[in-house]
XYZ file of C-alpha atoms in Angstrom:
660
model
C -29.241 10.209 -59.240
C -29.101 6.632 -60.338
C -28.412 3.515 -58.356
C -29.646 1.095 -60.925
C -33.269 2.061 -60.647
C -35.187 4.314 -62.993
C -33.729 7.720 -63.693
C -35.110 10.431 -61.444
C -36.012 13.633 -63.236
C -37.330 16.540 -61.228
C -37.939 18.880 -64.142
C -41.266 20.633 -64.245
C -43.945 19.401 -66.635
C -43.521 20.794 -70.112
C -39.890 21.787 -69.638
C -37.074 20.587 -71.858
C -34.344 18.667 -70.126
C -30.954 18.780 -71.800
C -27.861 17.428 -70.150
C -29.003 15.689 -66.975
C -25.579 14.544 -65.856
C -22.076 14.425 -67.184
C -18.893 13.090 -65.743
C -15.253 12.550 -66.629
C -13.633 9.443 -65.157
C -10.047 9.824 -64.056
C -8.027 7.229 -65.920
C -4.588 6.896 -67.421
C -5.572 4.612 -70.313
C -4.900 7.398 -72.827
C -2.128 9.166 -70.942
C 1.360 9.156 -72.426
C 4.382 10.344 -70.489
C 6.624 12.817 -72.362
C 9.465 10.272 -72.194
C 7.274 7.289 -73.128
C 8.922 4.561 -75.180
C 7.733 3.752 -78.730
C 6.248 0.520 -77.353
C 4.142 2.472 -74.840
C 2.986 4.917 -77.508
C 1.973 2.015 -79.731
C -0.056 0.413 -76.928
C -1.903 3.671 -76.266
C -2.513 3.981 -80.009
C -4.084 0.518 -80.104
C -6.350 1.499 -77.211
C -7.458 4.569 -79.139
C -8.150 2.397 -82.186
C -10.174 -0.181 -80.257
C -12.129 2.554 -78.484
C -13.240 4.304 -81.678
C -10.710 7.156 -81.937
C -8.755 6.289 -85.125
C -7.371 9.805 -85.670
C -5.403 9.677 -82.412
C -4.491 6.055 -83.078
C -2.888 7.061 -86.401
C -0.804 9.725 -84.669
C 0.381 7.484 -81.822
C 1.179 4.402 -83.918
C 2.887 6.480 -86.632
C 5.039 8.093 -83.933
C 5.983 4.664 -82.577
C 6.957 3.467 -86.070
C 8.969 6.619 -86.704
C 10.986 5.873 -83.559
C 11.851 2.336 -84.592
C 9.015 0.226 -83.213
C 7.989 -1.480 -86.443
C 6.753 -5.070 -86.538
C 4.055 -6.880 -88.496
C 1.673 -6.430 -85.536
C 2.419 -2.698 -85.288
C 2.060 -2.189 -89.027
C -1.218 -4.163 -89.068
C -2.770 -1.827 -86.511
C -1.344 1.158 -88.386
C -3.181 0.033 -91.542
C -6.406 -0.387 -89.578
C -5.999 3.104 -88.116
C -5.314 4.587 -91.575
C -8.551 3.155 -92.984
C -10.834 3.231 -89.951
C -13.949 5.427 -90.405
C -12.662 6.477 -93.859
C -13.664 5.626 -97.377
C -11.138 5.000 -100.114
C -11.770 8.431 -101.624
C -11.059 10.074 -98.244
C -7.403 9.060 -98.501
C -5.000 11.696 -99.737
C -2.373 10.993 -102.367
C 0.313 11.026 -99.688
C -1.598 8.524 -97.560
C -2.070 6.185 -100.536
C 1.661 6.393 -101.193
C 2.408 5.551 -97.560
C 0.078 2.543 -97.756
C 1.708 1.433 -101.010
C 5.145 1.718 -99.388
C 3.964 -0.222 -96.352
C 2.615 -3.021 -98.540
C 6.147 -3.555 -99.839
C 7.437 -4.088 -96.292
C 5.314 -7.158 -95.631
C 7.942 -9.544 -96.928
C 10.513 -8.076 -94.517
C 8.609 -9.071 -91.391
C 9.033 -12.409 -89.655
C 6.558 -15.125 -90.509
C 3.606 -15.399 -88.183
C -0.080 -14.642 -87.749
C 0.420 -10.859 -87.809
C 2.280 -10.999 -91.106
C -0.537 -13.120 -92.561
C -3.126 -10.654 -91.255
C -1.214 -7.714 -92.723
C -0.974 -9.426 -96.109
C -4.726 -10.138 -96.100
C -5.456 -6.494 -95.236
C -3.518 -5.239 -98.245
C -5.060 -7.890 -100.509
C -8.553 -6.783 -99.465
C -7.645 -3.159 -100.085
C -6.500 -4.089 -103.586
C -9.823 -5.707 -104.561
C -12.561 -3.757 -102.789
C -14.875 -3.370 -105.763
C -16.206 -6.762 -106.960
C -16.257 -10.381 -105.868
C -14.566 -12.778 -108.224
C -12.574 -15.966 -107.906
C -9.516 -14.201 -106.505
C -11.703 -12.386 -103.995
C -13.047 -15.730 -102.842
C -9.523 -16.949 -102.106
C -8.787 -13.759 -100.120
C -11.987 -14.249 -98.153
C -10.888 -17.763 -97.269
C -7.599 -16.402 -95.949
C -9.519 -13.713 -94.051
C -11.735 -16.309 -92.375
C -8.637 -18.300 -91.446
C -7.317 -15.430 -89.316
C -7.866 -15.278 -85.575
C -11.193 -13.716 -84.502
C -9.458 -10.604 -83.180
C -7.653 -9.963 -86.459
C -10.631 -10.852 -88.653
C -13.076 -8.713 -86.676
C -10.605 -5.839 -86.601
C -10.281 -5.856 -90.396
C -14.001 -6.017 -90.991
C -14.786 -3.306 -88.437
C -12.155 -0.794 -89.485
C -12.480 -1.499 -93.224
C -16.222 -0.803 -92.993
C -16.206 2.145 -95.413
C -13.570 0.636 -97.690
C -15.162 -2.751 -98.244
C -18.115 -2.437 -100.614
C -20.000 -4.423 -103.201
C -19.862 -8.178 -103.403
C -16.869 -8.359 -101.072
C -18.868 -6.881 -98.209
C -21.977 -8.871 -99.124
C -19.946 -12.038 -98.613
C -18.999 -11.013 -95.084
C -22.103 -9.158 -93.937
C -24.112 -12.170 -92.737
C -21.261 -13.196 -90.430
C -20.907 -9.655 -89.155
C -24.627 -9.446 -88.425
C -24.486 -12.681 -86.428
C -21.528 -11.428 -84.395
C -23.330 -8.154 -83.714
C -26.453 -9.985 -82.573
C -24.409 -12.146 -80.223
C -22.367 -9.273 -78.749
C -25.066 -6.577 -78.629
C -26.193 -7.375 -75.061
C -23.117 -9.321 -73.940
C -21.275 -8.917 -70.629
C -24.338 -7.712 -68.751
C -24.849 -4.576 -70.820
C -28.358 -3.830 -69.558
C -27.305 -4.196 -65.924
C -24.029 -2.274 -66.220
C -24.283 0.573 -68.723
C -25.849 2.994 -66.244
C -22.733 2.801 -64.055
C -20.628 4.318 -66.841
C -22.535 7.572 -66.466
C -22.254 7.623 -62.684
C -19.704 10.228 -61.575
C -16.733 9.216 -59.497
C -17.917 9.659 -55.886
C -16.274 12.339 -53.807
C -14.615 11.127 -50.628
C -16.412 10.757 -47.287
C -16.607 13.640 -44.855
C -18.331 14.195 -41.531
C -18.991 17.252 -39.408
C -16.050 17.550 -36.989
C -16.600 18.333 -33.292
C -17.114 21.956 -32.344
C -14.107 23.717 -30.916
C -13.868 23.338 -27.154
C -14.186 26.360 -24.843
C -12.653 24.428 -21.955
C -9.339 26.260 -22.255
C -10.942 29.672 -21.734
C -12.903 28.420 -18.722
C -9.811 26.797 -17.231
C -7.818 29.988 -17.718
C -10.295 32.026 -15.628
C -10.760 29.303 -13.004
C -7.589 29.673 -10.818
C -8.295 33.241 -9.639
C -11.882 32.549 -8.624
C -11.003 29.175 -7.148
C -8.184 30.794 -5.187
C -10.524 33.406 -3.697
C -12.988 30.631 -2.765
C -10.241 28.619 -1.059
C -9.075 31.670 0.907
C -12.611 32.457 2.080
C -13.472 28.827 2.894
C -10.165 28.250 4.683
C -10.601 31.412 6.728
C -14.082 30.318 7.832
C -12.778 26.869 8.753
C -9.866 28.226 10.759
C -12.098 30.632 12.684
C -14.508 27.779 13.444
C -11.671 25.515 14.600
C -10.382 28.236 16.895
C -13.845 28.684 18.400
C -14.824 24.978 18.842
C -12.446 22.415 17.315
C -14.677 19.369 17.817
C -17.852 20.863 16.349
C -15.922 22.552 13.568
C -14.283 19.282 12.450
C -17.653 17.536 12.205
C -19.219 20.460 10.345
C -16.262 20.762 7.964
C -16.328 17.037 7.140
C -20.058 17.135 6.444
C -19.611 20.279 4.325
C -16.776 18.648 2.378
C -18.870 15.540 1.702
C -21.849 17.634 0.634
C -19.664 19.708 -1.675
C -18.160 16.639 -3.336
C -21.628 15.081 -3.750
C -23.013 18.277 -5.275
C -20.017 18.486 -7.637
C -20.399 14.859 -8.757
C -24.117 14.936 -9.486
C -24.165 18.592 -10.480
C -21.644 17.974 -13.217
C -23.939 15.365 -14.822
C -27.015 17.594 -14.390
C -25.228 20.614 -15.879
C -23.964 18.651 -18.892
C -27.293 17.053 -19.736
C -29.208 20.327 -19.456
C -26.765 22.275 -21.629
C -26.551 19.523 -24.256
C -30.322 19.259 -24.315
C -30.593 22.937 -25.139
C -27.893 22.678 -27.800
C -29.467 19.656 -29.492
C -32.925 21.138 -29.258
C -31.853 24.248 -31.123
C -29.791 22.125 -33.607
C -26.852 24.410 -32.964
C -24.560 21.411 -33.367
C -24.839 21.739 -37.170
C -23.940 25.077 -38.769
C -26.860 26.180 -40.909
C -26.538 27.253 -44.482
C -28.835 30.010 -45.644
C -32.191 28.523 -46.546
C -32.528 28.616 -50.347
C -35.528 29.754 -52.244
C -37.754 26.747 -52.937
C -37.585 27.514 -56.642
C -33.863 28.209 -56.689
C -31.138 26.088 -58.182
C -28.565 26.376 -55.415
C -26.403 23.559 -54.176
C -28.374 23.279 -50.921
C -31.645 23.058 -52.819
C -30.307 20.259 -55.018
C -29.081 18.433 -51.920
C -32.561 18.802 -50.428
C -34.190 17.323 -53.556
C -31.752 14.424 -53.459
C -32.515 13.719 -49.797
C -36.255 13.821 -50.546
C -35.788 11.362 -53.408
C -33.724 8.819 -51.497
C -35.754 9.056 -48.276
C -38.954 8.500 -50.275
C -37.444 5.406 -51.942
C -35.889 3.975 -48.734
C -39.014 3.642 -46.597
C -39.271 1.295 -43.601
C -42.186 -1.164 -43.379
C -45.442 0.375 -42.264
C -44.784 3.814 -43.758
C -45.976 5.410 -46.962
C -43.322 7.569 -48.684
C -45.016 10.873 -47.820
C -45.639 9.744 -44.261
C -41.973 8.808 -43.865
C -40.899 12.168 -45.264
C -43.069 13.920 -42.711
C -41.769 11.710 -39.892
C -38.121 12.512 -40.718
C -38.428 16.163 -41.715
C -36.233 17.457 -38.866
C -33.580 14.797 -39.410
C -33.487 15.547 -43.152
C -33.200 19.276 -42.534
C -30.226 18.703 -40.234
C -28.564 16.341 -42.721
C -29.191 18.734 -45.632
C -27.470 21.509 -43.697
C -24.560 19.207 -42.831
C -23.989 17.997 -46.393
C -24.356 21.521 -47.785
C -21.674 22.791 -45.391
C -19.319 19.858 -45.971
C -19.489 19.776 -49.770
C -20.323 23.292 -50.878
C -17.369 23.636 -53.248
C -16.876 25.108 -56.666
C -17.682 22.648 -59.494
C -18.814 19.880 -57.133
C -21.962 18.245 -58.478
C -24.587 16.788 -56.162
C -24.316 13.603 -58.241
C -20.907 13.022 -56.676
C -22.447 13.164 -53.188
C -25.529 11.051 -53.916
C -23.791 7.916 -52.635
C -23.556 9.538 -49.182
C -27.121 10.857 -49.280
C -28.330 7.378 -50.215
C -26.273 5.884 -47.354
C -27.762 8.365 -44.870
C -31.287 7.568 -46.081
C -30.648 3.847 -45.662
C -29.059 4.448 -42.254
C -32.138 6.398 -41.108
C -34.384 3.564 -42.262
C -32.254 0.937 -40.511
C -32.064 2.934 -37.271
C -35.830 3.300 -37.294
C -36.149 -0.457 -37.658
C -33.844 -0.860 -34.620
C -35.781 1.731 -32.664
C -32.842 4.137 -32.433
C -33.729 6.706 -35.092
C -33.796 9.679 -32.740
C -31.006 8.610 -30.384
C -28.572 11.118 -31.851
C -31.121 13.909 -31.820
C -32.979 13.602 -28.494
C -31.118 13.394 -25.194
C -32.781 12.390 -21.961
C -32.694 15.076 -19.244
C -30.968 14.355 -15.963
C -32.982 11.972 -13.796
C -34.990 13.166 -10.805
C -32.721 11.113 -8.522
C -29.618 12.961 -9.739
C -31.328 16.309 -9.344
C -32.614 15.418 -5.869
C -29.182 14.331 -4.650
C -27.557 17.454 -6.057
C -30.157 19.778 -4.486
C -29.972 17.915 -1.170
C -26.179 18.172 -1.153
C -26.363 21.929 -1.811
C -28.896 22.355 1.001
C -26.653 20.433 3.380
C -23.698 22.555 2.238
C -25.666 25.728 2.979
C -26.724 24.424 6.402
C -23.139 23.514 7.278
C -21.993 26.977 6.258
C -24.553 28.507 8.633
C -23.488 25.984 11.304
C -19.868 27.069 10.973
C -20.944 30.683 11.348
C -22.884 29.672 14.479
C -19.834 27.875 15.849
C -17.723 30.991 15.349
C -20.391 33.209 16.916
C -20.706 30.918 19.949
C -17.049 30.595 20.764
C -15.419 33.853 19.569
C -15.750 37.605 19.911
C -17.552 39.997 17.590
C -14.388 40.675 15.580
C -13.997 36.997 14.719
C -17.665 36.782 13.775
C -17.280 39.752 11.460
C -14.261 38.096 9.887
C -16.271 34.862 9.439
C -19.107 36.729 7.697
C -16.594 38.398 5.381
C -14.976 35.004 4.706
C -18.356 33.539 3.721
C -18.980 36.490 1.377
C -15.492 36.154 -0.088
C -16.011 32.404 -0.639
C -19.593 32.519 -1.970
C -19.415 34.774 -5.048
C -16.015 33.588 -6.413
C -16.997 30.040 -5.414
C -20.203 30.233 -7.437
C -18.260 31.588 -10.452
C -15.521 28.968 -9.972
C -18.142 26.198 -9.848
C -19.698 27.407 -13.111
C -16.286 27.601 -14.785
C -15.334 24.168 -13.505
C -18.622 22.682 -14.670
C -18.221 24.313 -18.084
C -14.671 23.012 -18.494
C -15.617 19.471 -17.468
C -18.738 19.615 -19.631
C -16.721 20.739 -22.669
C -14.177 17.984 -22.138
C -16.962 15.400 -21.990
C -18.776 16.919 -24.974
C -15.600 16.973 -27.026
C -14.877 13.343 -26.176
C -18.427 12.266 -27.089
C -18.549 14.302 -30.310
C -15.106 13.047 -31.297
C -16.281 9.465 -30.802
C -19.483 10.171 -32.770
C -17.433 11.855 -35.494
C -15.114 8.874 -35.783
C -18.064 6.458 -35.872
C -19.871 8.495 -38.542
C -16.733 8.901 -40.610
C -15.883 5.208 -40.345
C -19.399 4.229 -41.447
C -19.265 6.688 -44.338
C -15.814 5.479 -45.378
C -17.149 1.921 -45.468
C -20.143 3.029 -47.571
C -17.839 4.996 -49.876
C -15.485 2.073 -50.406
C -18.414 -0.267 -51.030
C -19.943 2.066 -53.620
C -16.620 2.849 -55.292
C -15.676 -0.827 -55.459
C -19.045 -1.605 -57.006
C -18.601 1.101 -59.646
C -15.037 0.034 -60.409
C -16.209 -3.550 -60.868
C -19.447 -2.908 -62.747
C -18.464 0.085 -64.885
C -17.964 -0.996 -68.517
C -14.562 -0.523 -70.083
C -14.004 1.646 -73.133
C -13.662 -1.401 -75.453
C -16.969 -2.761 -74.126
C -18.756 0.543 -74.705
C -17.319 0.783 -78.208
C -18.214 -2.829 -79.013
C -21.832 -2.329 -77.967
C -22.073 0.893 -79.956
C -20.582 -0.774 -83.029
C -23.082 -3.635 -82.735
C -25.955 -1.148 -82.517
C -24.763 0.625 -85.641
C -24.258 -2.611 -87.578
C -27.722 -3.942 -86.747
C -29.319 -0.607 -87.547
C -27.613 -0.539 -90.948
C -28.666 -4.130 -91.561
C -32.299 -3.345 -90.752
C -32.309 -0.338 -93.081
C -30.812 -2.394 -95.899
C -33.488 -5.026 -95.391
C -36.222 -2.393 -95.341
C -35.115 -0.934 -98.662
C -34.240 -4.411 -100.019
C -30.711 -3.267 -100.815
C -27.441 -5.166 -100.817
C -23.964 -3.741 -100.515
C -23.614 -4.219 -104.286
C -26.367 -1.615 -104.712
C -24.548 1.047 -102.678
C -22.004 3.508 -103.963
C -21.080 4.527 -100.435
C -22.649 5.115 -97.059
C -22.016 6.982 -93.836
C -23.515 7.017 -90.372
C -23.524 10.041 -88.080
C -23.777 9.282 -84.359
C -24.956 12.220 -82.260
C -26.409 12.697 -78.752
C -30.189 12.559 -78.323
C -31.686 14.745 -75.619
C -32.273 14.274 -72.788
C -29.132 12.311 -72.060
C -26.387 11.597 -69.618
C -22.855 11.599 -70.877
C -19.505 10.421 -69.619
C -16.001 9.818 -70.840
C -12.617 8.649 -69.740
C -10.072 11.419 -69.474
C -8.601 11.913 -72.931
C -11.354 9.884 -74.625
C -14.584 10.631 -76.491
C -17.941 11.413 -74.924
C -20.333 8.508 -74.657
C -24.054 9.043 -74.233
C -26.981 7.312 -72.567
C -29.130 8.176 -75.603
C -27.939 8.387 -79.212
C -29.341 9.547 -82.504
C -28.168 7.481 -85.498
C -28.441 9.120 -88.922
C -27.608 6.814 -91.832
C -27.023 8.071 -95.372
C -27.157 5.435 -98.118
C -25.905 6.651 -101.495
C -27.133 4.716 -104.535
C -27.390 5.485 -108.242
C -30.917 6.782 -107.673
C -30.063 9.283 -104.925
C -29.642 9.517 -101.180
C -31.697 7.662 -98.597
C -31.528 9.165 -95.134
C -32.807 7.233 -92.113
C -32.569 8.442 -88.524
C -33.563 6.864 -85.231
C -32.928 7.309 -81.527
C -31.306 4.669 -79.331
C -31.472 4.112 -75.606
C -27.945 2.879 -75.118
C -28.706 1.005 -71.888
C -30.939 -1.594 -73.514
C -30.380 -0.954 -77.266
C -34.058 -0.164 -77.758
C -34.880 2.459 -80.335
C -37.776 4.525 -81.590
C -38.741 7.684 -83.437
C -37.498 6.498 -86.834
C -37.650 8.971 -89.722
C -36.931 8.367 -93.407
C -36.398 10.710 -96.306
C -35.172 10.321 -99.884
C -33.797 12.972 -102.203
C -31.953 13.283 -105.479
C -28.342 14.349 -105.642
C -29.247 17.806 -106.914
C -31.749 18.321 -104.064
C -28.922 18.773 -101.566
C -27.948 22.379 -102.216
C -25.505 23.110 -99.386
C -23.896 21.751 -96.261
C -22.281 23.906 -93.639
C -20.904 23.558 -90.131
C -21.435 26.057 -87.349
C -19.049 25.999 -84.397
C -19.991 27.877 -81.245
C -17.497 27.634 -78.426
C -20.050 27.478 -75.608
C -22.725 25.523 -77.499
C -21.074 22.945 -79.752
C -21.011 21.907 -83.420
C -24.074 22.048 -85.674
C -24.309 20.505 -89.160
C -26.836 22.254 -91.377
C -28.316 20.530 -94.423
C -30.112 22.745 -96.941
C -32.400 21.064 -99.495
C -33.793 22.837 -102.529
C -37.321 21.645 -101.795
C -37.502 22.003 -98.033
C -36.351 23.928 -94.964
C -32.819 23.765 -93.682
C -32.198 21.068 -91.093
C -29.809 21.615 -88.220
C -28.166 18.568 -86.642
C -26.385 18.970 -83.312
C -23.221 16.931 -83.794
C -21.795 17.518 -80.331
C -22.301 19.771 -77.348
C -19.631 22.038 -75.957
C -17.305 20.456 -73.420
C -14.814 23.210 -72.591
C -15.937 23.403 -68.954
C -15.477 19.645 -68.588
C -11.845 19.508 -69.670
C -9.026 18.691 -67.295
C -6.213 21.279 -67.052
C -3.870 19.100 -69.108
C -6.394 18.412 -71.910
C -6.369 20.339 -75.176
C -9.674 21.810 -76.362
C -9.057 21.255 -80.071
C -7.692 17.766 -79.547
C -10.723 16.646 -77.532
C -13.071 18.262 -80.073
C -11.337 16.359 -82.897
C -11.614 13.098 -80.952
C -15.347 13.558 -80.452
C -15.994 14.598 -84.049
C -14.144 11.540 -85.316
C -15.998 9.277 -82.907
C -19.285 10.695 -84.210
C -18.353 9.896 -87.816
C -18.594 13.598 -88.595
C -15.507 13.986 -90.779
C -16.516 11.372 -93.352
C -20.187 12.417 -93.271
C -19.354 16.064 -93.858
C -16.996 15.319 -96.735
C -19.542 13.050 -98.360
C -22.469 15.471 -98.078
C -20.330 18.459 -98.982
C -19.128 16.694 -102.127
C -22.667 15.744 -103.158
C -23.925 19.276 -102.486
C -21.095 20.789 -104.552
C -21.005 18.455 -107.574
C -24.204 16.417 -107.407
C -24.141 13.232 -109.433
C -20.747 14.143 -110.853
C -19.178 13.582 -107.443
C -20.889 10.194 -107.175
C -19.662 9.097 -110.583
C -16.084 10.116 -109.783
C -16.158 8.303 -106.424
C -18.028 5.189 -107.495
C -15.897 2.231 -106.347
C -16.073 0.813 -109.862
C -14.524 4.015 -111.232
C -11.821 4.532 -108.592
C -8.247 3.529 -109.399
C -7.412 0.249 -107.721
C -4.883 0.034 -104.957
C -1.823 -1.888 -106.150
C 0.234 -3.497 -103.447
C 3.985 -3.334 -103.908
C 5.657 -6.532 -105.036
C-alpha cells in the first residue's frame, strides 16, 4: 500500500520479504493488430527500441522494411536495433552482411537529417577501435546531429563503441546522465509506476425487499377485518344510529392516528434492531489472525490507513479503538464486494484509503456514527400511538355497548363474533401492512444511501485514477532513468579503478531485481523494479573486474557495493538454470571459490495476459536485463580463457567496411 508515503511492510521481524507487489498496466503501446500497416509496425518497433527491448524492435522494424516501409529514418532505427545491447563480436555473419548491404543503400535515400544520421552510424561502426584524425571528423559530424539522433547512437552503440572513440564521447554522456538522472520529478513519481490499476468502485446494494410477500398475504386478512368491522358498525347503527355514528367516527380517527404514528414507531424499532446486530452487511467468515486470507489482508489495510488518517486529538491506537466497530463492518463489506479470484488488495487500497479519510472527516463534522446508530422513536410518537390504540379499544367496547342496549341477544352475539372476526385478522393485517410500508421506506432509504456511497466512491476512484494516469512515468522515462543510473555507475567504477575506455577490451552490465522489491510492467513490455542490482563486468588485459551494487530506483541511491577481481582462467564454468515457477538463475563457478548463483529474473507466468506468449515475454525480460550479452561473454571466457579475449579484442577484430 503506497500513496506516496513510506512503504508499509507488515512482515514479521526476521522474515524475508520477496515480491511485495506486482502489477501489469493495461496499455496498447506494444500491441499490433494482425492487419497492422508497415508504418504501424515500425512505430511499435521504435517504442520497443526506446524502452529497452531491442530484440523485439529488430523483429518489428525488419518486418516493416520487408513490407516496403523503408526510408532513411526507418533504416537508422533498424541499425540502432541491430547493435543495441550487443557487442561487435555478438553479430553473426549474416547480420554483418545485412549491415554491409544496408550501408550501400544510404545513397539511395533522400537528403535530410536522417540520411546524415544513418551515414554517421555506419562511419562509426567502421572505425570503432581507435581515435585518429578521421575519427575526429566523424565525431564532429556526430555532434552536429540533433540531440535525439546523437543520443540514440551513443546509447545503442554502447557495446560497439570502445577505445579512444568512446573516451571522446564519455564526458558528454556523463553530463547528460547527471542532468537527466532525476529529471521530470523522478523521486516524486516513480512510486506510482508500481501502483496497480485500481479496480472500479462498488458499494453494498440494498437488501431485497420483503414487501411483496407481505402485500400478497394482506388482502385476505384485511378483507376479514373489514367484514368484521363493517358487521359491528351495521349492528351498532341499527341499534342506535346517532351514538353509533359518533363512536364510528372516533374509532376511525383513532385508527388512522395509530396507523400514522405506529408506522414510524414500527420502522424505527425494527431498523434499530437490524443496525444494532449489523445484519445490514453480510459477514464473511472471520479469518484466523495469523492467516493470509483476503479478508485478513483487507483488515490489515484498514488498520494501516485508519492509523495514518487520524483526526486531531486522537492517538493512532486510540482512534483504532474508537472505530473498531466501524472498521469491522467496512472490512466485511469490502471482503464481500471484492472477494474475487486473482484480485489483489493493492487494487482496492484506494477505496480503503477513501473510507478511512471519510471516517476521519465525518468525525470532524460530528457525524461519524450517523449511519450506524439510529434514534428510537420519540416518546411523543409512542404516546400518541398508544393513546390512539386505547381510544380505539374503548370505541370498540362502546359499539358493543350500543348494540347491547338497543338490540336483542342474537344481535349482541353477532356483534361479539364480529369483534372476534375483526380483531385477529385485523392484528395480522396491521402487522403485514406495517411490514410492507416499512420495507418500502427501508428500500428507498438504502437505495438513496447506496447511490450516495457509490457516487462518492466513483468520485474518489476517478480522482485516484486520474492522478495515477497523470503522475505515472512513461516507459521512455523509466528507461531513460535506468540508463542514466547504469551510465553513472559505470563511470564511477571506471574512476575507482582509474581506467579509461582505451583500457577495456569489452564490458557488460547485468541488471537484475534486488529483494525486497515491487515490480510492474506495461502489457507486452519488460518488468521494471523498485530495487535493482547492477553487476558490472570490466574485461581488461589483466583479467575481469566484477563490481555489484544495489539501487533504490525511486531516488537513485545505492549501497551494498561488492568488488572482486579474477584472472581469465579462474572462471571455470557458467551455466543457466531455468525453472518455470521460479525464474532464471545464472551460476558462476570459479576455480578458487564457491559457485555464485545470480537470480536474473523471477517467474512471471501467472502474471501474463491471455494473449501474451510466455517465451516472448521471457526473451523481452532477459534482453532488458542484459543477460544475453553477459552470458555469451562469460561463457566465452570460461570456455577459452585468454584465447577468447585475444580473438575478440577490438584491435584484432576485422573492421566493418561500409559499401561504396
